[in-house]
mmCIF file of C-alpha atoms in Angstrom:
data_model
loop_
_atom_site.group_PDB
_atom_site.id
_atom_site.type_symbol
_atom_site.label_atom_id
_atom_site.label_comp_id
_atom_site.label_asym_id
_atom_site.label_seq_id
_atom_site.Cartn_x
_atom_site.Cartn_y
_atom_site.Cartn_z
ATOM 1 C CA MET J 1 -59.988 -33.243 -68.359
ATOM 2 C CA THR J 2 -59.390 -29.205 -68.901
ATOM 3 C CA GLN J 3 -61.764 -29.188 -65.890
ATOM 4 C CA ILE J 4 -59.422 -31.639 -63.574
ATOM 5 C CA LYS J 5 -56.269 -29.145 -64.948
ATOM 6 C CA ASN J 6 -57.514 -26.285 -63.688
ATOM 7 C CA ILE J 7 -57.983 -27.872 -60.151
ATOM 8 C CA ARG J 8 -54.655 -28.705 -60.060
ATOM 9 C CA ILE J 9 -53.491 -25.189 -60.701
ATOM 10 C CA LEU J 10 -55.726 -23.231 -58.261
ATOM 11 C CA ALA J 11 -54.593 -26.262 -55.607
ATOM 12 C CA MET J 12 -51.007 -24.665 -56.324
ATOM 13 C CA TRP J 13 -51.976 -21.446 -55.897
ATOM 14 C CA ALA J 14 -53.521 -22.159 -52.741
ATOM 15 C CA VAL J 15 -50.179 -23.527 -51.169
ATOM 16 C CA LEU J 16 -48.408 -21.100 -52.386
ATOM 17 C CA GLY J 17 -50.021 -17.945 -50.597
ATOM 18 C CA LEU J 18 -50.149 -20.230 -47.628
ATOM 19 C CA CYS J 19 -46.564 -20.526 -47.367
ATOM 20 C CA LEU J 20 -46.158 -16.727 -48.114
ATOM 21 C CA TYR J 21 -48.735 -15.733 -45.563
ATOM 22 C CA SER J 22 -46.802 -17.825 -43.550
ATOM 23 C CA CYS J 23 -43.228 -16.821 -44.170
ATOM 24 C CA LYS J 24 -44.833 -12.990 -44.174
ATOM 25 C CA LYS J 25 -46.007 -13.973 -40.497
ATOM 26 C CA ASP J 26 -42.566 -15.346 -39.010
ATOM 27 C CA LYS J 27 -40.969 -12.214 -40.372
ATOM 28 C CA ASP J 28 -43.270 -10.070 -38.973
ATOM 29 C CA LYS J 29 -42.991 -11.682 -35.269
ATOM 30 C CA GLY J 30 -38.874 -11.345 -35.723
ATOM 31 C CA SER J 31 -39.293 -7.906 -36.503
ATOM 32 C CA ASP J 32 -40.426 -6.574 -33.732
ATOM 33 C CA GLN J 33 -37.135 -7.735 -31.654
ATOM 34 C CA VAL J 34 -34.624 -5.465 -29.797
ATOM 35 C CA GLN J 35 -31.127 -6.161 -31.525
ATOM 36 C CA LEU J 36 -28.140 -3.685 -30.510
ATOM 37 C CA ILE J 37 -26.281 -3.211 -33.311
ATOM 38 C CA ASN J 38 -23.541 -1.266 -32.059
ATOM 39 C CA PHE J 39 -23.009 2.071 -29.667
ATOM 40 C CA GLY J 40 -20.672 4.627 -28.950
ATOM 41 C CA PRO J 41 -18.366 6.424 -28.640
ATOM 42 C CA THR J 42 -16.828 4.123 -26.559
ATOM 43 C CA GLY J 43 -13.702 6.293 -25.182
ATOM 44 C CA ALA J 44 -16.490 9.478 -24.181
ATOM 45 C CA LYS J 45 -16.350 11.324 -20.872
ATOM 46 C CA HIS J 46 -18.549 11.270 -18.338
ATOM 47 C CA GLY J 47 -21.537 14.323 -19.377
ATOM 48 C CA ASP J 48 -20.957 13.295 -23.014
ATOM 49 C CA THR J 49 -23.577 11.870 -25.305
ATOM 50 C CA LEU J 50 -23.693 8.253 -26.156
ATOM 51 C CA ARG J 51 -25.291 6.903 -28.917
ATOM 52 C CA PHE J 52 -27.032 4.094 -29.200
ATOM 53 C CA VAL J 53 -27.857 2.007 -32.822
ATOM 54 C CA GLY J 54 -29.795 -0.589 -33.390
ATOM 55 C CA THR J 55 -33.290 -2.042 -34.595
ATOM 56 C CA ASN J 56 -36.820 -1.461 -32.342
ATOM 57 C CA LEU J 57 -35.266 0.370 -29.245
ATOM 58 C CA SER J 58 -37.855 2.188 -28.459
ATOM 59 C CA GLN J 59 -39.102 -0.875 -26.221
ATOM 60 C CA VAL J 60 -35.766 -0.377 -24.632
ATOM 61 C CA THR J 61 -36.729 1.410 -20.626
ATOM 62 C CA ALA J 62 -33.512 1.603 -19.035
ATOM 63 C CA ILE J 63 -29.863 1.355 -20.240
ATOM 64 C CA GLN J 64 -28.214 -0.017 -17.179
ATOM 65 C CA PHE J 65 -23.934 1.164 -17.143
ATOM 66 C CA THR J 66 -21.274 -0.658 -14.846
ATOM 67 C CA GLY J 67 -21.402 1.078 -11.323
ATOM 68 C CA GLN J 68 -23.408 1.664 -8.257
ATOM 69 C CA ALA J 69 -25.936 4.164 -9.575
ATOM 70 C CA ALA J 70 -25.138 4.150 -12.839
ATOM 71 C CA MET J 71 -29.070 3.012 -14.332
ATOM 72 C CA VAL J 72 -30.756 5.654 -16.542
ATOM 73 C CA GLU J 73 -33.807 5.333 -17.439
ATOM 74 C CA LYS J 74 -36.160 6.134 -20.146
ATOM 75 C CA SER J 75 -37.774 9.466 -19.129
ATOM 76 C CA SER J 76 -34.093 10.928 -18.868
ATOM 77 C CA PHE J 77 -33.282 9.529 -23.115
ATOM 78 C CA THR J 78 -32.090 12.239 -24.874
ATOM 79 C CA GLN J 79 -33.829 11.022 -27.479
ATOM 80 C CA GLN J 80 -35.127 7.314 -28.109
ATOM 81 C CA THR J 81 -36.618 5.940 -31.509
ATOM 82 C CA ASN J 82 -37.042 2.634 -33.327
ATOM 83 C CA GLU J 83 -33.243 2.527 -34.364
ATOM 84 C CA LEU J 84 -31.616 5.200 -32.525
ATOM 85 C CA ILE J 85 -31.279 6.038 -28.951
ATOM 86 C CA LEU J 86 -28.998 9.207 -27.339
ATOM 87 C CA VAL J 87 -27.944 9.582 -23.626
ATOM 88 C CA ILE J 88 -26.122 10.958 -21.064
ATOM 89 C CA VAL J 89 -23.027 9.120 -19.771
ATOM 90 C CA PRO J 90 -24.127 9.520 -15.687
ATOM 91 C CA SER J 91 -21.556 10.432 -13.768
ATOM 92 C CA SER J 92 -21.006 7.053 -12.265
ATOM 93 C CA ALA J 93 -20.636 5.293 -14.970
ATOM 94 C CA GLU J 94 -17.348 2.599 -14.978
ATOM 95 C CA LYS J 95 -15.131 0.643 -17.582
ATOM 96 C CA GLY J 96 -17.463 -2.530 -18.244
ATOM 97 C CA LEU J 97 -20.465 -3.618 -20.322
ATOM 98 C CA VAL J 98 -23.911 -2.042 -21.257
ATOM 99 C CA THR J 99 -27.351 -3.885 -20.953
ATOM 100 C CA LEU J 100 -30.374 -2.735 -21.980
ATOM 101 C CA LYS J 101 -33.258 -3.760 -20.836
ATOM 102 C CA THR J 102 -36.636 -4.432 -22.244
ATOM 103 C CA PRO J 103 -40.089 -5.954 -21.567
ATOM 104 C CA ALA J 104 -39.064 -9.233 -23.177
ATOM 105 C CA GLY J 105 -35.465 -9.123 -21.067
ATOM 106 C CA ASP J 106 -32.170 -7.642 -20.949
ATOM 107 C CA ILE J 107 -29.482 -7.465 -23.890
ATOM 108 C CA LEU J 108 -26.389 -7.573 -23.280
ATOM 109 C CA SER J 109 -23.547 -5.635 -25.430
ATOM 110 C CA LYS J 110 -20.613 -7.047 -26.670
ATOM 111 C CA THR J 111 -18.253 -4.996 -26.552
ATOM 112 C CA SER J 112 -16.959 -2.857 -23.056
ATOM 113 C CA PHE J 113 -17.485 0.830 -22.555
ATOM 114 C CA ASN J 114 -15.237 2.772 -21.909
ATOM 115 C CA ILE J 115 -14.155 6.355 -20.471
ATOM 116 C CA ASN J 116 -11.936 9.347 -20.864
ATOM 117 C CA VAL J 117 -11.208 10.669 -17.547
ATOM 118 C CA LYS J 118 -7.230 12.574 -18.648
ATOM 119 C CA THR J 119 -9.581 15.735 -18.304
ATOM 120 C CA THR J 120 -11.659 15.446 -15.425
ATOM 121 C CA ALA J 121 -10.109 13.499 -12.995
ATOM 122 C CA SER J 122 -9.166 15.422 -10.626
ATOM 123 C CA ILE J 123 -7.360 14.966 -5.767
ATOM 124 C CA THR J 124 -8.662 17.640 -4.322
ATOM 125 C CA SER J 125 -7.954 16.913 -0.917
ATOM 126 C CA MET J 126 -6.131 14.330 1.301
ATOM 127 C CA THR J 127 -5.303 13.096 5.062
ATOM 128 C CA PRO J 128 -1.716 14.999 5.532
ATOM 129 C CA ALA J 129 -0.104 13.122 7.660
ATOM 130 C CA ALA J 130 -0.073 9.262 9.462
ATOM 131 C CA ARG J 131 1.526 6.579 10.611
ATOM 132 C CA PRO J 132 2.991 3.029 8.384
ATOM 133 C CA GLY J 133 -0.149 0.680 8.907
ATOM 134 C CA GLU J 134 -3.382 3.830 9.400
ATOM 135 C CA ASN J 135 -5.696 4.927 6.905
ATOM 136 C CA ILE J 136 -6.089 7.886 4.421
ATOM 137 C CA THR J 137 -8.890 9.536 2.436
ATOM 138 C CA LEU J 138 -8.502 10.882 -0.746
ATOM 139 C CA LYS J 139 -11.061 12.841 -1.766
ATOM 140 C CA GLY J 140 -11.984 14.574 -5.870
ATOM 141 C CA ASN J 141 -13.049 13.120 -8.594
ATOM 142 C CA TYR J 142 -13.808 10.399 -10.291
ATOM 143 C CA LEU J 143 -11.373 8.219 -8.001
ATOM 144 C CA ASN J 144 -13.517 4.838 -8.623
ATOM 145 C CA TRP J 145 -10.921 5.375 -11.891
ATOM 146 C CA ILE J 146 -8.710 4.364 -9.819
ATOM 147 C CA SER J 147 -6.142 1.532 -10.261
ATOM 148 C CA ARG J 148 -3.154 1.851 -8.302
ATOM 149 C CA ILE J 149 -1.399 4.615 -6.059
ATOM 150 C CA VAL J 150 2.216 4.987 -5.584
ATOM 151 C CA PHE J 151 3.662 6.237 -2.645
ATOM 152 C CA ASN J 152 7.796 8.337 -2.394
ATOM 153 C CA GLN J 153 9.936 5.422 -3.262
ATOM 154 C CA ASP J 154 7.926 3.401 -5.464
ATOM 155 C CA LYS J 155 5.383 1.532 -3.197
ATOM 156 C CA VAL J 156 2.998 0.533 -4.949
ATOM 157 C CA VAL J 157 -0.866 -0.070 -3.603
ATOM 158 C CA THR J 158 -3.412 -1.835 -5.646
ATOM 159 C CA THR J 159 -5.493 -2.957 -2.973
ATOM 160 C CA PHE J 160 -7.998 -0.094 -1.905
ATOM 161 C CA VAL J 161 -9.901 -0.081 2.193
ATOM 162 C CA SER J 162 -13.079 2.005 -0.517
ATOM 163 C CA GLN J 163 -13.427 3.146 -3.483
ATOM 164 C CA SER J 164 -15.892 5.539 -4.860
ATOM 165 C CA LEU J 165 -16.745 8.193 -7.134
ATOM 166 C CA ASN J 166 -15.448 11.007 -4.647
ATOM 167 C CA GLU J 167 -13.395 9.252 -2.533
ATOM 168 C CA VAL J 168 -11.018 6.725 -1.581
ATOM 169 C CA VAL J 169 -9.813 5.148 1.593
ATOM 170 C CA VAL J 170 -5.548 3.758 1.062
ATOM 171 C CA LYS J 171 -3.806 1.744 3.700
ATOM 172 C CA VAL J 172 0.053 3.695 4.260
ATOM 173 C CA PRO J 173 2.453 0.594 3.939
ATOM 174 C CA ASP J 174 4.478 -0.034 6.745
ATOM 175 C CA ASP J 175 8.102 1.080 4.793
ATOM 176 C CA ALA J 176 6.319 4.278 3.702
ATOM 177 C CA GLN J 177 8.188 7.284 3.540
ATOM 178 C CA THR J 178 7.140 10.861 3.486
ATOM 179 C CA GLY J 179 6.600 12.352 -0.030
ATOM 180 C CA THR J 180 3.831 12.757 -2.810
ATOM 181 C CA LEU J 181 1.609 10.508 -3.826
ATOM 182 C CA THR J 182 0.746 8.913 -7.916
ATOM 183 C CA ILE J 183 -2.293 8.876 -8.046
ATOM 184 C CA THR J 184 -3.051 6.131 -11.862
ATOM 185 C CA PHE J 185 -6.121 6.774 -13.239
ATOM 186 C CA LEU J 186 -7.626 4.001 -16.059
ATOM 187 C CA GLY J 187 -9.464 4.864 -18.978
ATOM 188 C CA THR J 188 -8.980 4.866 -22.615
ATOM 189 C CA ASP J 189 -6.370 7.600 -22.531
ATOM 190 C CA SER J 190 -5.187 6.709 -18.830
ATOM 191 C CA VAL J 191 -3.525 9.229 -16.978
ATOM 192 C CA ASP J 192 -1.221 9.480 -13.350
ATOM 193 C CA ILE J 193 -1.447 12.778 -10.930
ATOM 194 C CA GLU J 194 0.507 13.324 -8.361
ATOM 195 C CA THR J 195 -0.949 14.790 -5.298
ATOM 196 C CA ALA J 196 -0.179 18.580 -4.955
ATOM 197 C CA ASP J 197 0.557 17.540 -0.750
ATOM 198 C CA THR J 198 2.606 15.980 0.703
ATOM 199 C CA LEU J 199 1.902 13.067 2.834
ATOM 200 C CA ARG J 200 3.809 13.712 6.427
ATOM 201 C CA VAL J 201 4.067 9.306 7.198
ATOM 202 C CA ALA J 202 5.701 9.436 11.146
ATOM 203 C CA LEU J 203 8.703 8.162 12.521
ATOM 204 C CA PRO J 204 10.208 7.190 15.835
ATOM 205 C CA LEU J 205 11.238 10.370 17.913
ATOM 206 C CA ALA J 206 13.346 10.400 20.967
ATOM 207 C CA THR J 207 12.612 12.806 24.008
ATOM 208 C CA GLY J 208 14.900 11.138 26.503
ATOM 209 C CA ILE J 209 16.782 8.263 28.072
ATOM 210 C CA THR J 210 17.114 7.221 31.793
ATOM 211 C CA PRO J 211 19.479 6.365 33.261
ATOM 212 C CA ASN J 212 22.252 8.003 31.780
ATOM 213 C CA PRO J 213 24.626 7.510 32.520
ATOM 214 C CA VAL J 214 24.655 4.421 31.753
ATOM 215 C CA LYS J 215 26.944 0.706 32.167
ATOM 216 C CA HIS J 216 26.917 -2.378 29.647
ATOM 217 C CA ALA J 217 24.464 -4.905 29.970
ATOM 218 C CA GLN J 218 22.245 -2.162 31.228
ATOM 219 C CA ASN J 219 19.185 -1.741 30.496
ATOM 220 C CA ILE J 220 18.070 2.202 29.469
ATOM 221 C CA THR J 221 14.167 3.583 29.182
ATOM 222 C CA ILE J 222 13.794 4.909 25.786
ATOM 223 C CA THR J 223 10.999 7.920 26.233
ATOM 224 C CA GLY J 224 9.909 9.531 22.910
ATOM 225 C CA THR J 225 6.874 9.378 20.289
ATOM 226 C CA ASN J 226 6.296 6.304 17.677
ATOM 227 C CA LEU J 227 8.620 4.409 18.925
ATOM 228 C CA ASP J 228 6.773 1.368 18.217
ATOM 229 C CA LEU J 229 7.716 2.081 14.732
ATOM 230 C CA THR J 230 11.662 1.566 15.499
ATOM 231 C CA ARG J 231 12.574 -1.155 13.673
ATOM 232 C CA THR J 232 16.463 -1.290 14.157
ATOM 233 C CA LEU J 233 18.755 0.294 17.036
ATOM 234 C CA ILE J 234 21.892 1.742 16.184
ATOM 235 C CA PHE J 235 24.316 2.615 19.211
ATOM 236 C CA THR J 236 27.721 4.193 18.531
ATOM 237 C CA GLY J 237 30.312 1.594 18.475
ATOM 238 C CA VAL J 238 28.543 -1.206 17.777
ATOM 239 C CA ASP J 239 28.447 -3.011 14.035
ATOM 240 C CA ALA J 240 25.338 -5.067 14.235
ATOM 241 C CA PRO J 241 22.367 -2.981 15.082
ATOM 242 C CA VAL J 242 19.765 -3.726 18.132
ATOM 243 C CA THR J 243 16.675 -5.564 16.708
ATOM 244 C CA ASP J 244 15.468 -7.268 20.058
ATOM 245 C CA PHE J 245 13.834 -5.100 22.789
ATOM 246 C CA VAL J 246 13.186 -5.950 26.074
ATOM 247 C CA ASN J 247 9.892 -4.369 25.727
ATOM 248 C CA GLN J 248 8.253 -1.513 22.893
ATOM 249 C CA SER J 249 5.088 0.823 22.977
ATOM 250 C CA ALA J 250 4.477 3.948 21.711
ATOM 251 C CA THR J 251 5.802 5.939 24.019
ATOM 252 C CA GLN J 252 8.750 3.923 25.677
ATOM 253 C CA LEU J 253 11.523 1.744 24.426
ATOM 254 C CA VAL J 254 13.416 -0.261 26.946
ATOM 255 C CA VAL J 255 17.262 -2.003 25.124
ATOM 256 C CA ARG J 256 19.879 -3.678 26.910
ATOM 257 C CA VAL J 257 23.286 -1.850 26.139
ATOM 258 C CA PRO J 258 24.844 -3.977 23.953
ATOM 259 C CA GLY J 259 28.619 -4.626 25.275
ATOM 260 C CA ALA J 260 30.815 -2.289 22.524
ATOM 261 C CA ALA J 261 28.255 0.381 22.794
ATOM 262 C CA LYS J 262 30.267 3.842 23.171
ATOM 263 C CA THR J 263 29.390 7.349 24.697
ATOM 264 C CA GLY J 264 27.491 8.896 21.215
ATOM 265 C CA LYS J 265 24.416 8.816 19.892
ATOM 266 C CA LEU J 266 21.337 6.805 19.512
ATOM 267 C CA THR J 267 19.793 6.205 15.862
ATOM 268 C CA PHE J 268 16.254 4.957 15.441
ATOM 269 C CA VAL J 269 15.864 2.838 12.064
ATOM 270 C CA ALA J 270 11.794 2.812 10.543
ATOM 271 C CA ALA J 271 10.930 -0.046 8.544
ATOM 272 C CA SER J 272 11.278 2.487 5.555
ATOM 273 C CA GLY J 273 14.659 2.360 6.220
ATOM 274 C CA VAL J 274 14.476 6.406 7.139
ATOM 275 C CA GLN J 275 16.478 7.165 9.848
ATOM 276 C CA THR J 276 16.242 9.904 13.211
ATOM 277 C CA ILE J 277 18.657 10.617 15.730
ATOM 278 C CA PHE J 278 18.576 11.716 19.370
ATOM 279 C CA ASN J 279 19.856 14.546 19.731
ATOM 280 C CA SER J 280 21.321 13.943 23.133
ATOM 281 C CA ASP J 281 24.727 11.532 23.787
ATOM 282 C CA LEU J 282 23.673 8.310 25.233
ATOM 283 C CA ASP J 283 27.075 8.628 28.019
ATOM 284 C CA VAL J 284 28.471 4.720 28.954
ATOM 285 C CA SER J 285 30.326 4.201 31.197
ATOM 286 C CA ILE J 286 33.118 1.770 30.566
ATOM 287 C CA PRO J 287 35.575 0.595 32.724
ATOM 288 C CA ALA J 288 39.214 3.370 33.582
ATOM 289 C CA ILE J 289 42.353 2.365 35.071
ATOM 290 C CA ASP J 290 44.661 4.254 37.616
ATOM 291 C CA SER J 291 46.760 2.274 39.221
ATOM 292 C CA MET J 292 48.278 -1.579 39.607
ATOM 293 C CA SER J 293 50.147 -3.305 41.967
ATOM 294 C CA PRO J 294 52.749 -4.575 42.385
ATOM 295 C CA ASN J 295 54.208 -3.907 39.093
ATOM 296 C CA PRO J 296 56.378 -5.321 37.929
ATOM 297 C CA VAL J 297 54.787 -8.465 39.025
ATOM 298 C CA ASP J 298 55.377 -12.301 39.157
ATOM 299 C CA PRO J 299 53.756 -14.687 37.053
ATOM 300 C CA GLY J 300 51.133 -16.780 38.950
ATOM 301 C CA ALA J 301 51.256 -13.725 41.504
ATOM 302 C CA GLU J 302 48.221 -11.892 42.093
ATOM 303 C CA LEU J 303 47.996 -8.432 40.509
ATOM 304 C CA THR J 304 45.332 -5.847 41.679
ATOM 305 C CA ILE J 305 44.042 -3.156 39.738
ATOM 306 C CA SER J 306 42.766 -0.105 40.944
ATOM 307 C CA GLY J 307 40.155 2.324 39.348
ATOM 308 C CA ALA J 308 35.967 2.922 37.964
ATOM 309 C CA ASN J 309 33.630 0.549 36.896
ATOM 310 C CA LEU J 310 35.561 -2.226 36.999
ATOM 311 C CA ASP J 311 32.880 -4.501 37.945
ATOM 312 C CA LEU J 312 32.135 -4.306 34.320
ATOM 313 C CA VAL J 313 34.820 -6.439 33.754
ATOM 314 C CA SER J 314 34.438 -9.736 31.747
ATOM 315 C CA ALA J 315 38.197 -10.333 30.731
ATOM 316 C CA VAL J 316 41.537 -9.370 31.116
ATOM 317 C CA THR J 317 44.100 -10.078 28.624
ATOM 318 C CA PHE J 318 47.878 -9.765 29.228
ATOM 319 C CA ALA J 319 51.000 -10.238 26.314
ATOM 320 C CA ASN J 320 51.492 -13.388 25.424
ATOM 321 C CA ALA J 321 48.486 -15.231 27.799
ATOM 322 C CA PRO J 322 44.728 -16.112 27.181
ATOM 323 C CA ALA J 323 42.216 -14.058 28.155
ATOM 324 C CA VAL J 324 41.755 -14.669 31.923
ATOM 325 C CA THR J 325 37.936 -14.454 32.700
ATOM 326 C CA SER J 326 38.404 -16.017 36.581
ATOM 327 C CA PHE J 327 38.767 -13.251 38.976
ATOM 328 C CA VAL J 328 40.040 -13.923 42.358
ATOM 329 C CA SER J 329 37.759 -10.772 43.370
ATOM 330 C CA GLN J 330 35.794 -7.788 41.433
ATOM 331 C CA ALA J 331 34.477 -4.813 42.889
ATOM 332 C CA PRO J 332 33.299 -1.204 41.264
ATOM 333 C CA THR J 333 37.093 0.220 42.167
ATOM 334 C CA LYS J 334 38.964 -2.932 42.633
ATOM 335 C CA LEU J 335 39.936 -6.152 40.548
ATOM 336 C CA VAL J 336 42.314 -8.849 42.220
ATOM 337 C CA VAL J 337 43.375 -11.375 39.201
ATOM 338 C CA SER J 338 46.346 -14.127 39.131
ATOM 339 C CA LEU J 339 49.082 -13.712 36.644
ATOM 340 C CA PRO J 340 48.983 -16.505 33.979
ATOM 341 C CA ILE J 341 52.352 -18.357 33.309
ATOM 342 C CA GLY J 342 54.043 -17.613 30.052
ATOM 343 C CA VAL J 343 52.832 -13.412 30.386
ATOM 344 C CA ALA J 344 55.154 -10.927 28.679
ATOM 345 C CA ARG J 345 55.696 -7.163 29.595
ATOM 346 C CA GLY J 346 53.292 -5.241 28.347
ATOM 347 C CA LYS J 347 49.547 -3.720 28.275
ATOM 348 C CA ILE J 348 46.588 -5.114 29.474
ATOM 349 C CA THR J 349 43.223 -5.121 27.855
ATOM 350 C CA LEU J 350 39.976 -5.184 29.536
ATOM 351 C CA GLY J 351 37.065 -6.883 27.698
ATOM 352 C CA VAL J 352 33.410 -5.818 29.329
ATOM 353 C CA LEU J 353 30.324 -7.754 29.767
ATOM 354 C CA ASN J 354 28.329 -8.475 26.317
#
């Protein structure tokens, strides 16, 4: 009986020992896994030392930051032990998750790495002048952290043609105005930097007008530079700006003279609303009366008006009568019209082509 009891006790110890051995084996197997516990500081600057804390970190072969060419190889680690890795933050590192490279696979950080570019970001140069719609280039440091560029008068651009660590290319908005740019850099401590230089945005500039003098409803040809940037053209004496052109290019603008136009300056308005004024007057010819005969004249009789530019007249208005738009005859120096019935003594008004 005692012998059987001893055998049972030995069997129990054997089973217990097997369990302990199995558990130890599983534990040893689990201890080989690389584990990232934390890293920081997350608001480091480029060139700062970053600490990665975990277990079995000696198996890490490289650390991949977000950004182009932002991989730090094992050979470049400042320090590496099972529990700690020290690395220098590469200049191309951007905001994002960090990946630890190991033979068993990648380990992705649970939190994003951010960076402080406030004291290191800078603009060293930019394209000095451009037309609306053209690309300009800005150069400097950590330009890959730019989130937006604000042109004069709060014209915000958040999409860039290209962007890298030291260069950003951006399209000038159609309604941009001459002025400095304000650059916003992201990071744990974001910063706005205003450019030291002014971006000069091209405007339409007239250098000549032909013919001059000109008659109403006649086309004029304006020569100059950047005339294709003209959105509206303002004639002296005309309330509504002209927006419909006969022909338009960078060096030439052809437009019909409105009927209400008077002698005076031409004003060119760009998409930004900025105006440029041609320094010479546009001389607009208008009808002029020298004499009328017979005078006095009876209603229903013909009246001969003599003067200049009378071929521009489209209507003659008498006192107490509707406008007359059909003439007996018309020439540059003579206009013959039948007086309407009911006309009263008074002045006459000449309407011009419009």
